[in-house]
Tab-separated table of C-alpha atoms and ligand atoms in Angstrom:
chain	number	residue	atom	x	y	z
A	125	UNK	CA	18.818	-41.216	19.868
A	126	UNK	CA	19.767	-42.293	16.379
A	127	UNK	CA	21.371	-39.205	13.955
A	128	UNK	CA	19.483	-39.002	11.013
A	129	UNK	CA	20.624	-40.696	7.819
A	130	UNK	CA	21.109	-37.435	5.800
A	131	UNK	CA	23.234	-35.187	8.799
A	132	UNK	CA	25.945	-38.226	8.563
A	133	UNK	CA	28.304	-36.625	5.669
A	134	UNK	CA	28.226	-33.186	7.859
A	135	UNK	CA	30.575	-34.913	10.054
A	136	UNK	CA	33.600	-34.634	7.136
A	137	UNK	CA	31.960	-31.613	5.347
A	138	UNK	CA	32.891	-31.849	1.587
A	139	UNK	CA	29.595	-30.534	0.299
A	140	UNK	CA	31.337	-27.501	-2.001
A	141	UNK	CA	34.652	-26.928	-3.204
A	142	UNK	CA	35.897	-25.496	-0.393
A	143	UNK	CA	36.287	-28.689	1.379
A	144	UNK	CA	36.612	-27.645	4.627
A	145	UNK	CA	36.288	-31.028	6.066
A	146	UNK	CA	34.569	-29.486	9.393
A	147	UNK	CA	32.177	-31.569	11.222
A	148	UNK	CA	29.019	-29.505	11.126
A	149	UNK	CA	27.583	-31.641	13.971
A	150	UNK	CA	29.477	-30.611	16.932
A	151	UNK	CA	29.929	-27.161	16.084
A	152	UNK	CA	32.993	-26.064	13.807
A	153	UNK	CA	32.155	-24.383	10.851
A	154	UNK	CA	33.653	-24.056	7.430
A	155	UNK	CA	33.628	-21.203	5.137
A	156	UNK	CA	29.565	-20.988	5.166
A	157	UNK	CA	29.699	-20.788	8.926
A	158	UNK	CA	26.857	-23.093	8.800
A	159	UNK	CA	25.878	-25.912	11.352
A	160	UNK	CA	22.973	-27.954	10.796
A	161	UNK	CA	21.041	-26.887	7.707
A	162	UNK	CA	18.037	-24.340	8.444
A	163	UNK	CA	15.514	-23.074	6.218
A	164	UNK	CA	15.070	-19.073	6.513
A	165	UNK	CA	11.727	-18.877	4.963
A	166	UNK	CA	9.699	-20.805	2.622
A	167	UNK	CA	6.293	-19.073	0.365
A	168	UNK	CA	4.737	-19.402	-2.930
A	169	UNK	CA	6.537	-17.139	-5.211
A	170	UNK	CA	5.838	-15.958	-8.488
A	171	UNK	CA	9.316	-15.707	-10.099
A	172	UNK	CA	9.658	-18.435	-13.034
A	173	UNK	CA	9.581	-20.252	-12.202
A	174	UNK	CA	6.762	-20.151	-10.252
A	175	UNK	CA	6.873	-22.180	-7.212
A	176	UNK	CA	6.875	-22.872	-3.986
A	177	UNK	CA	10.388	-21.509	-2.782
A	178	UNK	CA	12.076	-22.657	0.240
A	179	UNK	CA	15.254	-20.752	1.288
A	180	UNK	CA	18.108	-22.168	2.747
A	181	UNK	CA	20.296	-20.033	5.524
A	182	UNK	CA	23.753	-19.798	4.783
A	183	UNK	CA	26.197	-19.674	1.961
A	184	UNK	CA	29.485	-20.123	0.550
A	185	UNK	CA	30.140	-17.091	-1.162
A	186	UNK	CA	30.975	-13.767	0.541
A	187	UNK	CA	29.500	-11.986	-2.468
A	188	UNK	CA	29.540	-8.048	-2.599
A	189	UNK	CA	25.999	-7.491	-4.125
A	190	UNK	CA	24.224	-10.038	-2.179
A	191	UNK	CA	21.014	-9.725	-2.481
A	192	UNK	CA	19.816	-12.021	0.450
A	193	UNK	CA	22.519	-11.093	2.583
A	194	UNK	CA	20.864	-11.002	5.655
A	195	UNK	CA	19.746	-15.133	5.370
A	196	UNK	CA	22.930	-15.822	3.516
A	197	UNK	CA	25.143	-14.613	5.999
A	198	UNK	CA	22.890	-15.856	9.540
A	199	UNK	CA	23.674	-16.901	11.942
A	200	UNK	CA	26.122	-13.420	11.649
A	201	UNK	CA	22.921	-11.107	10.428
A	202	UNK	CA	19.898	-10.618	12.684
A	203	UNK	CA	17.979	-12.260	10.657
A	204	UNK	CA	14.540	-13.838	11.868
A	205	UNK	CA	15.243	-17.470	10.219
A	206	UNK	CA	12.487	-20.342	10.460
A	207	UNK	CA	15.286	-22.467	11.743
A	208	UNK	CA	15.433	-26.590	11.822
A	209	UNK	CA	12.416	-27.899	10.252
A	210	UNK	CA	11.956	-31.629	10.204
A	211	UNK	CA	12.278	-32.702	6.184
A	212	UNK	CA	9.027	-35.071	6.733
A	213	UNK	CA	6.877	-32.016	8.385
A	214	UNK	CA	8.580	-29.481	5.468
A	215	UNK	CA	8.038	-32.246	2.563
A	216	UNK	CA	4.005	-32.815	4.070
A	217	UNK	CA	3.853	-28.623	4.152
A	218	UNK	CA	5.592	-28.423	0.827
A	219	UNK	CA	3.153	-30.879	-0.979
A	220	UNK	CA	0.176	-29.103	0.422
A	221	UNK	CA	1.424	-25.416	-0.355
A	222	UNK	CA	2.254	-26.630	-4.176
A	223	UNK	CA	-1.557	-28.213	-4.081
A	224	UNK	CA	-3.609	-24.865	-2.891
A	225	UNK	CA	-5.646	-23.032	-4.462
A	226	UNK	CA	-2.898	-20.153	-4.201
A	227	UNK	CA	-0.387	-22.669	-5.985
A	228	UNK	CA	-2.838	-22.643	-8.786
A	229	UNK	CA	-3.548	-18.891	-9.034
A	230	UNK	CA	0.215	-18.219	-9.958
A	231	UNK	CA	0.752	-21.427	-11.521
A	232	UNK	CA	3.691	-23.019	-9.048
A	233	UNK	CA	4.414	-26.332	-10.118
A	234	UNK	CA	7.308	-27.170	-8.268
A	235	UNK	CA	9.639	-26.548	-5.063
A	236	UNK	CA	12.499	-24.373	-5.396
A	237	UNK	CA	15.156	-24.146	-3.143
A	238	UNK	CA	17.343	-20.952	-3.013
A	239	UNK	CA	19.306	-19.255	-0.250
A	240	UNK	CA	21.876	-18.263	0.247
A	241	UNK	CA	23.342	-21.432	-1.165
A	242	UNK	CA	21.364	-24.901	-1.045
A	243	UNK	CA	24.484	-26.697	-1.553
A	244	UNK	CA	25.389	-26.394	1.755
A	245	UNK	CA	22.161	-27.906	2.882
A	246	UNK	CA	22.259	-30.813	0.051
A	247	UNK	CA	21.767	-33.947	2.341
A	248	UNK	CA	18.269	-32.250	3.746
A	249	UNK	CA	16.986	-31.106	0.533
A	250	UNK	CA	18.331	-34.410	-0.702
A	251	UNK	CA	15.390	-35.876	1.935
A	252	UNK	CA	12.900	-33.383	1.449
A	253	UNK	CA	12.478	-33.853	-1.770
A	254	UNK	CA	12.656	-37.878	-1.600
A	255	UNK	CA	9.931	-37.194	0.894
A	256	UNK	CA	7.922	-34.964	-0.640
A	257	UNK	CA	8.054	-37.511	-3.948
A	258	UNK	CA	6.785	-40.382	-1.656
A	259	UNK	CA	3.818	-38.531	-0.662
A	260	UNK	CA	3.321	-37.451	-4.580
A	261	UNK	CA	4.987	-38.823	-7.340
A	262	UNK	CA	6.715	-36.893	-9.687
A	263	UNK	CA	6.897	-33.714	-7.494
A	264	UNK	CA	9.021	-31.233	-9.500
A	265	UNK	CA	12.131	-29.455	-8.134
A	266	UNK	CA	14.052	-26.948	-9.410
A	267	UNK	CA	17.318	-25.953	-7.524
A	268	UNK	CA	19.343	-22.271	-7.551
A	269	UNK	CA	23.168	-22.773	-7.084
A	270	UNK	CA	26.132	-20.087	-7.413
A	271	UNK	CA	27.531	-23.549	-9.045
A	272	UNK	CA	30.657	-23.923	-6.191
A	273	UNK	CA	30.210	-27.431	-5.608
A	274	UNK	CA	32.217	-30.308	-6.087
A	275	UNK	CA	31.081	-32.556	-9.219
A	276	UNK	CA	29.528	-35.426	-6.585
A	277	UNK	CA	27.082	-33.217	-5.571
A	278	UNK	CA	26.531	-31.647	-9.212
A	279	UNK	CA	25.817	-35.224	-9.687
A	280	UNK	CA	23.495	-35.355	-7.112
A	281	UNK	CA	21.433	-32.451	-7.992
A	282	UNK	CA	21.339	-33.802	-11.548
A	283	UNK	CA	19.481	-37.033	-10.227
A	284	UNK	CA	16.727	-35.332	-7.886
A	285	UNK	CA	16.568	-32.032	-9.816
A	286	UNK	CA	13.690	-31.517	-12.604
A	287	UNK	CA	15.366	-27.631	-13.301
A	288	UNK	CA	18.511	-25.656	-12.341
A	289	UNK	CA	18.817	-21.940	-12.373
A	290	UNK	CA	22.345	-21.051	-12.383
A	291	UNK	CA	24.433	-17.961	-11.768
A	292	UNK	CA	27.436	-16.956	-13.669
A	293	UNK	CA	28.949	-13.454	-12.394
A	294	UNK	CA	32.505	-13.546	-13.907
A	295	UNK	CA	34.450	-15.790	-16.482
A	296	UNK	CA	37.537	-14.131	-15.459
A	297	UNK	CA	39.237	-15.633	-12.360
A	298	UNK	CA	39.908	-12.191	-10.799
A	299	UNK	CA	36.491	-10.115	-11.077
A	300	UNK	CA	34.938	-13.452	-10.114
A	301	UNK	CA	36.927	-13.693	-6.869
A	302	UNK	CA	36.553	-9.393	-6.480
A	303	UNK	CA	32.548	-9.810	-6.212
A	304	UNK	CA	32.530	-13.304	-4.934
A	305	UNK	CA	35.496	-14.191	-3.088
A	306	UNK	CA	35.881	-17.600	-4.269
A	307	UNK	CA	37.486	-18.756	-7.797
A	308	UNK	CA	35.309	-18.798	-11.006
A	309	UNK	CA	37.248	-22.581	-12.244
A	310	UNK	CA	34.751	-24.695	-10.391
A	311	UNK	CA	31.755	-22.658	-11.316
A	312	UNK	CA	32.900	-22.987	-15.032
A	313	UNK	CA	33.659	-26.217	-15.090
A	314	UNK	CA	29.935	-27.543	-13.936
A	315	UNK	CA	28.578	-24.373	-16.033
A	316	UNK	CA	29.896	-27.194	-18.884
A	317	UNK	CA	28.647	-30.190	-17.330
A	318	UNK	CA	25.227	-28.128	-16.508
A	319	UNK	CA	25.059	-27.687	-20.354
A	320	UNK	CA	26.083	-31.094	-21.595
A	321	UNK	CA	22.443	-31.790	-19.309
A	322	UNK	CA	20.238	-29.263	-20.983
A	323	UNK	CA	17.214	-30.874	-20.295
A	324	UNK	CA	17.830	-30.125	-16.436
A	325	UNK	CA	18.826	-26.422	-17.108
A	326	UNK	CA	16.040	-23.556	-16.364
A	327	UNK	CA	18.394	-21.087	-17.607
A	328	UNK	CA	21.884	-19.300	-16.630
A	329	UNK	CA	21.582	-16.022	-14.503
A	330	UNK	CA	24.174	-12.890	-15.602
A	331	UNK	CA	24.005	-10.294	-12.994
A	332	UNK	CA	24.715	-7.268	-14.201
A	333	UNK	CA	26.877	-4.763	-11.692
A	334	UNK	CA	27.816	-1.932	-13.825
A	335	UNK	CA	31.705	-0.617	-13.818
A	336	UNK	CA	32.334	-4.227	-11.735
A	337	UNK	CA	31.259	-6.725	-14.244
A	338	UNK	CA	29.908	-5.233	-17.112
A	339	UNK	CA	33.634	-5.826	-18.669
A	340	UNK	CA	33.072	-9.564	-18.738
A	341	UNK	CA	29.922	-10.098	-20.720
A	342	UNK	CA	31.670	-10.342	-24.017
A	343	UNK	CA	33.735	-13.409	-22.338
A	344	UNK	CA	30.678	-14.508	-20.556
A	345	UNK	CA	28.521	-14.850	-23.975
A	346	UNK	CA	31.523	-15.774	-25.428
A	347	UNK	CA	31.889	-18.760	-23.102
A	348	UNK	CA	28.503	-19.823	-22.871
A	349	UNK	CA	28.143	-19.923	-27.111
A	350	UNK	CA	30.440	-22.008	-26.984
A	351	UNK	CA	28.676	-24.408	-24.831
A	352	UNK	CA	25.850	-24.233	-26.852
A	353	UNK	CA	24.346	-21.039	-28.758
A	354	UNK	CA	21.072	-22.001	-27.888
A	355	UNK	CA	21.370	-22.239	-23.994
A	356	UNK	CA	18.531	-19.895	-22.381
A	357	UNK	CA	20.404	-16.669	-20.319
A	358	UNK	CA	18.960	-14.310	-18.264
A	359	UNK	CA	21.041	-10.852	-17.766
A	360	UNK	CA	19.576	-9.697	-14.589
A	361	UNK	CA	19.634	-5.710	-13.564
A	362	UNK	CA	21.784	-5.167	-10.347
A	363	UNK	CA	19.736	-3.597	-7.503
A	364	UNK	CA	21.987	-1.670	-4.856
A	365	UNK	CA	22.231	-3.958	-1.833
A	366	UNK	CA	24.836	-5.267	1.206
A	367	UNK	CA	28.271	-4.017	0.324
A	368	UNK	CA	26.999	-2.425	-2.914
A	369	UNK	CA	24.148	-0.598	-1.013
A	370	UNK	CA	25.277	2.751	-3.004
A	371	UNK	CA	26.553	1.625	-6.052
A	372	UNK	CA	24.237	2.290	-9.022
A	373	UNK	CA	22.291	-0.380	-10.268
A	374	UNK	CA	22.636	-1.650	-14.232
A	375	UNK	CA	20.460	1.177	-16.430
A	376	UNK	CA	18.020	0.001	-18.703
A	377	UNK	CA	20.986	0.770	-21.329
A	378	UNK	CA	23.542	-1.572	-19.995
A	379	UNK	CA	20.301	-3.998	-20.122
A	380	UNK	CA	19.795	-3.567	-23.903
A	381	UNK	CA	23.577	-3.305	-24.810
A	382	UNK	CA	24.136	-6.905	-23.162
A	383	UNK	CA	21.328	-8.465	-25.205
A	384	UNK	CA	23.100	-6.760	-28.124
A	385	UNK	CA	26.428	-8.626	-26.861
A	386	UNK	CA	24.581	-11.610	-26.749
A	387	UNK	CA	23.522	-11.730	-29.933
A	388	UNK	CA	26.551	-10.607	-31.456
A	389	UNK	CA	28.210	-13.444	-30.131
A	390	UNK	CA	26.014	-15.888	-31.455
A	391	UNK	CA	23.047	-16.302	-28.391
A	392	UNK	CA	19.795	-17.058	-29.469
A	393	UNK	CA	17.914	-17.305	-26.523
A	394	UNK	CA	18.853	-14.695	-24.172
A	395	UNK	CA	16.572	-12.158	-22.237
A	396	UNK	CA	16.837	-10.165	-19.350
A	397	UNK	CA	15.010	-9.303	-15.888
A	398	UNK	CA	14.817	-6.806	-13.284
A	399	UNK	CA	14.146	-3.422	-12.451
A	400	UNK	CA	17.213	-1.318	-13.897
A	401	UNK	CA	18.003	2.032	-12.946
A	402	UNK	CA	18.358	2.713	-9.232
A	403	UNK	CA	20.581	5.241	-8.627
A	404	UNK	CA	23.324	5.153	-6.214
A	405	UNK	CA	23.635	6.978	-3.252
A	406	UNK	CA	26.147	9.441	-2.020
A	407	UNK	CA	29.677	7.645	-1.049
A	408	UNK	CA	30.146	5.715	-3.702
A	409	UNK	CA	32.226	8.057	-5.816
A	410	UNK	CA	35.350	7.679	-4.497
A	411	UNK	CA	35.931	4.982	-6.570
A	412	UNK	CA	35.474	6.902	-10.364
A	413	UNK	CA	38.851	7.309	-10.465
A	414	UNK	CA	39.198	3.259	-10.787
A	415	UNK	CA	36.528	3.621	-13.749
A	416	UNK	CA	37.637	0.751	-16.259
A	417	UNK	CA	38.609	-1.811	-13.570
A	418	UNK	CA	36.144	-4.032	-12.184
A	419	UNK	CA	38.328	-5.253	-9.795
A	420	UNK	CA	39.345	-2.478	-8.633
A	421	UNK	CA	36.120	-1.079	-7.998
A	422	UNK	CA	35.081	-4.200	-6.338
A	423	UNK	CA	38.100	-4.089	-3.547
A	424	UNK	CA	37.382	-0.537	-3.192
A	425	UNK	CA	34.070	-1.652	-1.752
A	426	UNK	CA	35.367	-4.527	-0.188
A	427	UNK	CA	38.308	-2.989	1.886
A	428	UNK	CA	35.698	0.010	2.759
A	429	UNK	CA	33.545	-2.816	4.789
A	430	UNK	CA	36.885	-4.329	6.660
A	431	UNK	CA	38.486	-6.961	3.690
A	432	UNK	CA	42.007	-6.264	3.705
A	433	UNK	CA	42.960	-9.133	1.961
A	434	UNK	CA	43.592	-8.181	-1.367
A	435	UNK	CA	43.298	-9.563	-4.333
A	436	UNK	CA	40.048	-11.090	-2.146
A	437	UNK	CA	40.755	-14.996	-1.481
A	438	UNK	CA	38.706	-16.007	1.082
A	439	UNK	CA	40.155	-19.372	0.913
A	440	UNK	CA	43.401	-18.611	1.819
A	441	UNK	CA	42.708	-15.122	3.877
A	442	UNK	CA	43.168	-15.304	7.942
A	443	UNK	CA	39.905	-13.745	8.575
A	444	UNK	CA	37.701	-16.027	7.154
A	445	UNK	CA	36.254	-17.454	10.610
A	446	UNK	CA	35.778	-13.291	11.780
A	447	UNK	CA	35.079	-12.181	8.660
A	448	UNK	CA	33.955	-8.516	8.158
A	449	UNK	CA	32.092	-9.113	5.041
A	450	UNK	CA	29.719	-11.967	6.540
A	451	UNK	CA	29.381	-9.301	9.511
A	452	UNK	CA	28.616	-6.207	7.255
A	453	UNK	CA	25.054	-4.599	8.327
A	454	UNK	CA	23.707	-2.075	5.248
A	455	UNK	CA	21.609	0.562	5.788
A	456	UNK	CA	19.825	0.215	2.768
A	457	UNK	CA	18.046	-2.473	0.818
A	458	UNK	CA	16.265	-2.254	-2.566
B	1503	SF4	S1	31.606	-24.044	2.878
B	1503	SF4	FE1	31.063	-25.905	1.737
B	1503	SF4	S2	32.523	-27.514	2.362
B	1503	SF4	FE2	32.655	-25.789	3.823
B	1503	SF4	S3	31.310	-26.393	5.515
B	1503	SF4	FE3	30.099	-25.123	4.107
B	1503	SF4	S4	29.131	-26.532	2.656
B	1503	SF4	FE4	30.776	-27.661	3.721
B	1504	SF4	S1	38.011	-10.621	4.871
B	1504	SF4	FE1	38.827	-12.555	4.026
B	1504	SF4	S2	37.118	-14.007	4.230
B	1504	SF4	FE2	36.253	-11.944	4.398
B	1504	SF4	S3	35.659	-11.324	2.299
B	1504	SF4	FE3	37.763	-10.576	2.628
B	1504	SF4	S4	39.062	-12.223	1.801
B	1504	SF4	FE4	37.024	-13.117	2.136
């Protein structure tokens, strides 16, 4: 039977800038441990942007706070996943979905895809959407990326994409890899190319994980003024989850004192989202004593679910294929 035009590149896997260079086809796996792209779960969601969103399983970032964890790190989570879906049947169910009378009662006017990270799934949703546009013209699509891929396929989401939402956790190298585990250069440098597209920009996405990041959103706003002052930002409030399942999430405070940041360095079009002010829960204290370094904080966490690589490089660490964080199982989700 013939392979299907968009599984091809997965042979020589060079979707993010990890370049692993696996071929996803007979079974290795690269840093996202993914195979052949699979869609988790797909609904009409009200989030702006409203939409129908389709979620992709797997991801490329091993990312303390993870909020999807369970679809981001499958096939090591239990999660229930939707698995392969043809792009033809999921562009016909897509089109329908974003046409119901559903669609219309919270306004979705467009697909989203989200994850986990899409990027690794970029030749599918690459034919979904070109599908989904041949059965109706001018279908939007808006696409969520931790921005870790490699300017080609920036490029390529740029042609199909109609918005981006974009998430920017660190500036600094070192908290970036701490709550990610991958460097912040790449993300920064298509942050700028993102911006030098406006047009195709929904908005930028600051997470907000108090005593771990809350450090860097003087640099953040500092760095994305200087992009453009006028760029649309959206703080968003931490919510306990995955490694951080007892750390405290961002208080309505910290919320208000990053707007203030914001516009003191020069932001005119920043907001934020969320629901602030879940507490922790009982074991996270240890750490107090590290109060002042995000980084610190953030390895505390890290090494307490089995990273012993330190500073956290999960391009260069030996556990990468076995790694403790993809296989970390909370007890608690908010
Ligand atoms: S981590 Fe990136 S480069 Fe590596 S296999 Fe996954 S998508 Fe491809
Ligand atoms: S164990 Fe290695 S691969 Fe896993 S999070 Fe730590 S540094 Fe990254």
């Amino acid at each position: 039977m013939q392979r299907a035009r968009y599984l091809t590149e997965l042979e020589n896997c060079q979707l993010c800038e990890w370049h692993c260079g696996v071929n996803r086809l007979v079974g290795e796996v690269g840093m996202c441990q993914l195979g052949l792209p699979q869609v988790a779960s797909r609904a009409l969601h009200p989030a702006p942007p409203s939409s129908y969103t389709l979620f992709m399983a797997g991801c490329n970032f091993k990312c303390l706070h993870c909020q999807n964890w369970d679809i981001a790190h499958w096939p090591h989570s239990d999660a229930v996943i939707d698995g392969r879906v043809d792009p033809a049947d999921l562009a016909r169910e897509s089109i329908t979905a974003l046409n119901s009378l559903q669609a219309s009662l919270i306004r979705a006017d467009r697909l989203f895809f989200s994850g986990g990270c899409p990027t690794c799934s970029l030749p599918y949703i690459e034919e979904v959407v070109a599908r989904a546009r041949a059965l109706q013209p001018g279908t939007l699509v808006n696409f969520d990326t931790n921005g870790f891929m490699t300017p080609d396929s920036l490029a390529r989401v740029l042609e199909f994409a109609d918005s981006i939402t974009y998430d920017i956790r660190a500036v600094s190298d070192d908290v970036h890899r701490a709550l990610t585990g991958a460097p912040a250069a790449p993300m920064l440098r298509n942050a700028e190319v993102l911006a030098a597209h406006r047009e195709k920009l929904w908005e930028f996405r600051v997470l907000i994980v108090p005593r771990i990041n809350e450090g860097e959103l003087e640099a953040i706003c500092r760095f994305l003024a200087g992009l453009d002052a006028a760029l649309p930002v959206c703080f968003l409030a931490f919510r306990p989850n995955f490694v951080l399942e007892n750390h405290p999430g961002a208080s309505l405070d910290l919320m208000r004192q990053a707007l203030a940041i914001a516009r003191d360095c020069g932001l005119t079009n920043a907001d934020w989202a969320g629901r602030p002010g879940l507490p922790g829960r009982a074991g996270s204290s240890s750490h107090d004593g590290l109060l002042g370094c995000g980084v610190a904080v953030a390895q505390w966490y890290a090494r307490r679910a089995g990273c012993q690589t330190i500073p956290r490089d999960c391009g260069t660490c030996p556990q990468t294929n076995d790694c403790p964080v993809k296989q970390y199982q909370p007890l608690r989700r908010t």
